[in-house]
Amino acid sequence: MSTAKKRELDFGEFPSGTVTEYTTLVCLACIFDIFTKQLRMAPRTAFSEVKRQTPSIDELTSRGAVRPYFDSEDKNPHCPYCGSAKRWLARFDTFCIEGGKTTDAARRALLKQLPKADDQFVVLERKSDSRAVFFEWLDTLGLNTDLHDDTWLVEATRRYLERRQPKTNWDEVFQGIRAVRRSSRITEGWEIDRDRLFLAPHLHSEAILIQYLVSRSHAHGGMTLDGRLTLMDLIRRLRYSGYLERIGVTEQEMGEVFERVVDHLAATHDWSRVRTGSGAGPPRGQPARGAGSDRIKRSTRKKTPRKSAAKSKKARKGKAEVAGPDEIVAEAVKLYYLVDRRDFLEKVKSVYASYTS
Ligand SMILES: [Zn+2]
């Protein structure tokens, strides 16, 4: 059976950071075994049953996969349950797309183009919120970041800016940029001076915050453009730079301040709408005009090890309640999981052929 050359899906129309890719492997020997031995189906029946399988969102995206699903970074993976080699293994690629104004049109256009036969593609939907989406984005950024590579701070800053201001062509802006600094001249936006990118203080503060969040679990404190910072250093910087005042955080206690700042970042999944506080920025709720129509060349979407969204969400739940009367409520976000079943369908056919011959 000839394997048609696969057409890569093009997510070029989606703003950076709004699509996360997951890959999970499934062992067809295990599946057939389950259907024919445990469920006592004839191979023919098992084949048509197996062909219809689409794993659940959790099976497609969580780390703790169970038989017949598993995860492997290996070039030549083997089934961890039965030892089967590559030709028995099929891959599901899953693309999680954040719903919303900036992605809806692109998503509809993409889905329209996809072949319909045999359920080669399946879309699963799940309700989520901006907070979960923010931490998912942060985790993906962390997984794609090599903290031993000195350029990661600039790279993480760029990822953050791409997500915060999707209308800007950051590829162009970052061309030749070697360092990022806090500007003492401008109060909004950014400017370039030779190979240095100067950010308005609040953008710089948020970049540092993101870097802290990404790296804090790897080191004592976090690594940032301002050097290695403990939580206390970080809060102090955010206070002295005027960032806390800008976003209206008046708490004094360190843990509370940190929660409020993270709440602020996670309050919307569309960062181009992030409220920047007392009259300084665009008002909350202002639509991100045109953000969906500008073509953004994206490069964040890398293959990432799968991770558990549910886990990190749970861990945060308790803390969110501390925020108090003016607690920022996370926005509802719909997530669309586009499952690419092409590899699976092809493998099922070839495996069935060898099974019955
Ligand atoms: Zn197996």
Coordinates of N, CA, C and O in Angstrom, one line a residue, residues 19 81 108 119 146 177 190 198 236 241 243 251 274 302:
V19 N -2.0 28.1 18.7 CA -2.2 26.7 18.3 C -1.1 25.9 19.0 O 0.1 26.2 19.0
Y81 N 4.2 -1.6 25.9 CA 3.3 -2.6 26.4 C 3.6 -4.0 25.9 O 3.7 -5.0 26.6
R108 N -12.2 28.3 10.7 CA -13.3 27.9 9.7 C -12.7 27.6 8.3 O -13.0 26.7 7.7
D119 N -13.4 10.3 7.9 CA -13.0 11.0 9.2 C -11.5 11.1 9.3 O -10.9 10.8 10.4
D146 N 15.2 26.0 25.9 CA 16.4 25.4 26.4 C 17.1 26.5 27.3 O 17.7 27.4 26.8
I177 N 18.3 41.4 16.3 CA 18.3 41.9 17.7 C 19.1 40.9 18.6 O 18.8 39.7 18.6
W190 N 7.7 50.1 21.7 CA 9.1 49.7 21.7 C 9.8 50.5 20.7 O 9.2 51.1 19.8
F198 N 14.4 48.1 22.7 CA 14.0 48.8 23.9 C 12.5 48.7 24.1 O 11.7 49.1 23.2
R236 N 9.7 43.5 43.9 CA 10.3 44.8 44.1 C 10.5 45.5 42.8 O 10.2 46.7 42.6
S241 N 9.2 49.7 39.1 CA 9.1 50.1 37.7 C 7.7 50.8 37.4 O 7.5 51.3 36.3
Y243 N 4.9 49.1 37.5 CA 4.0 48.2 36.9 C 2.8 47.9 37.8 O 1.7 47.8 37.3
E251 N -2.0 45.6 46.8 CA -1.6 44.7 47.9 C -0.1 44.8 48.3 O 0.7 45.3 47.4
V274 N -5.4 43.0 26.8 CA -5.0 43.1 28.2 C -5.1 44.5 28.7 O -4.6 45.5 28.2
K302 N 5.8 24.3 17.7 CA 6.8 23.2 17.5 C 6.2 22.0 18.1 O 5.2 22.1 18.9

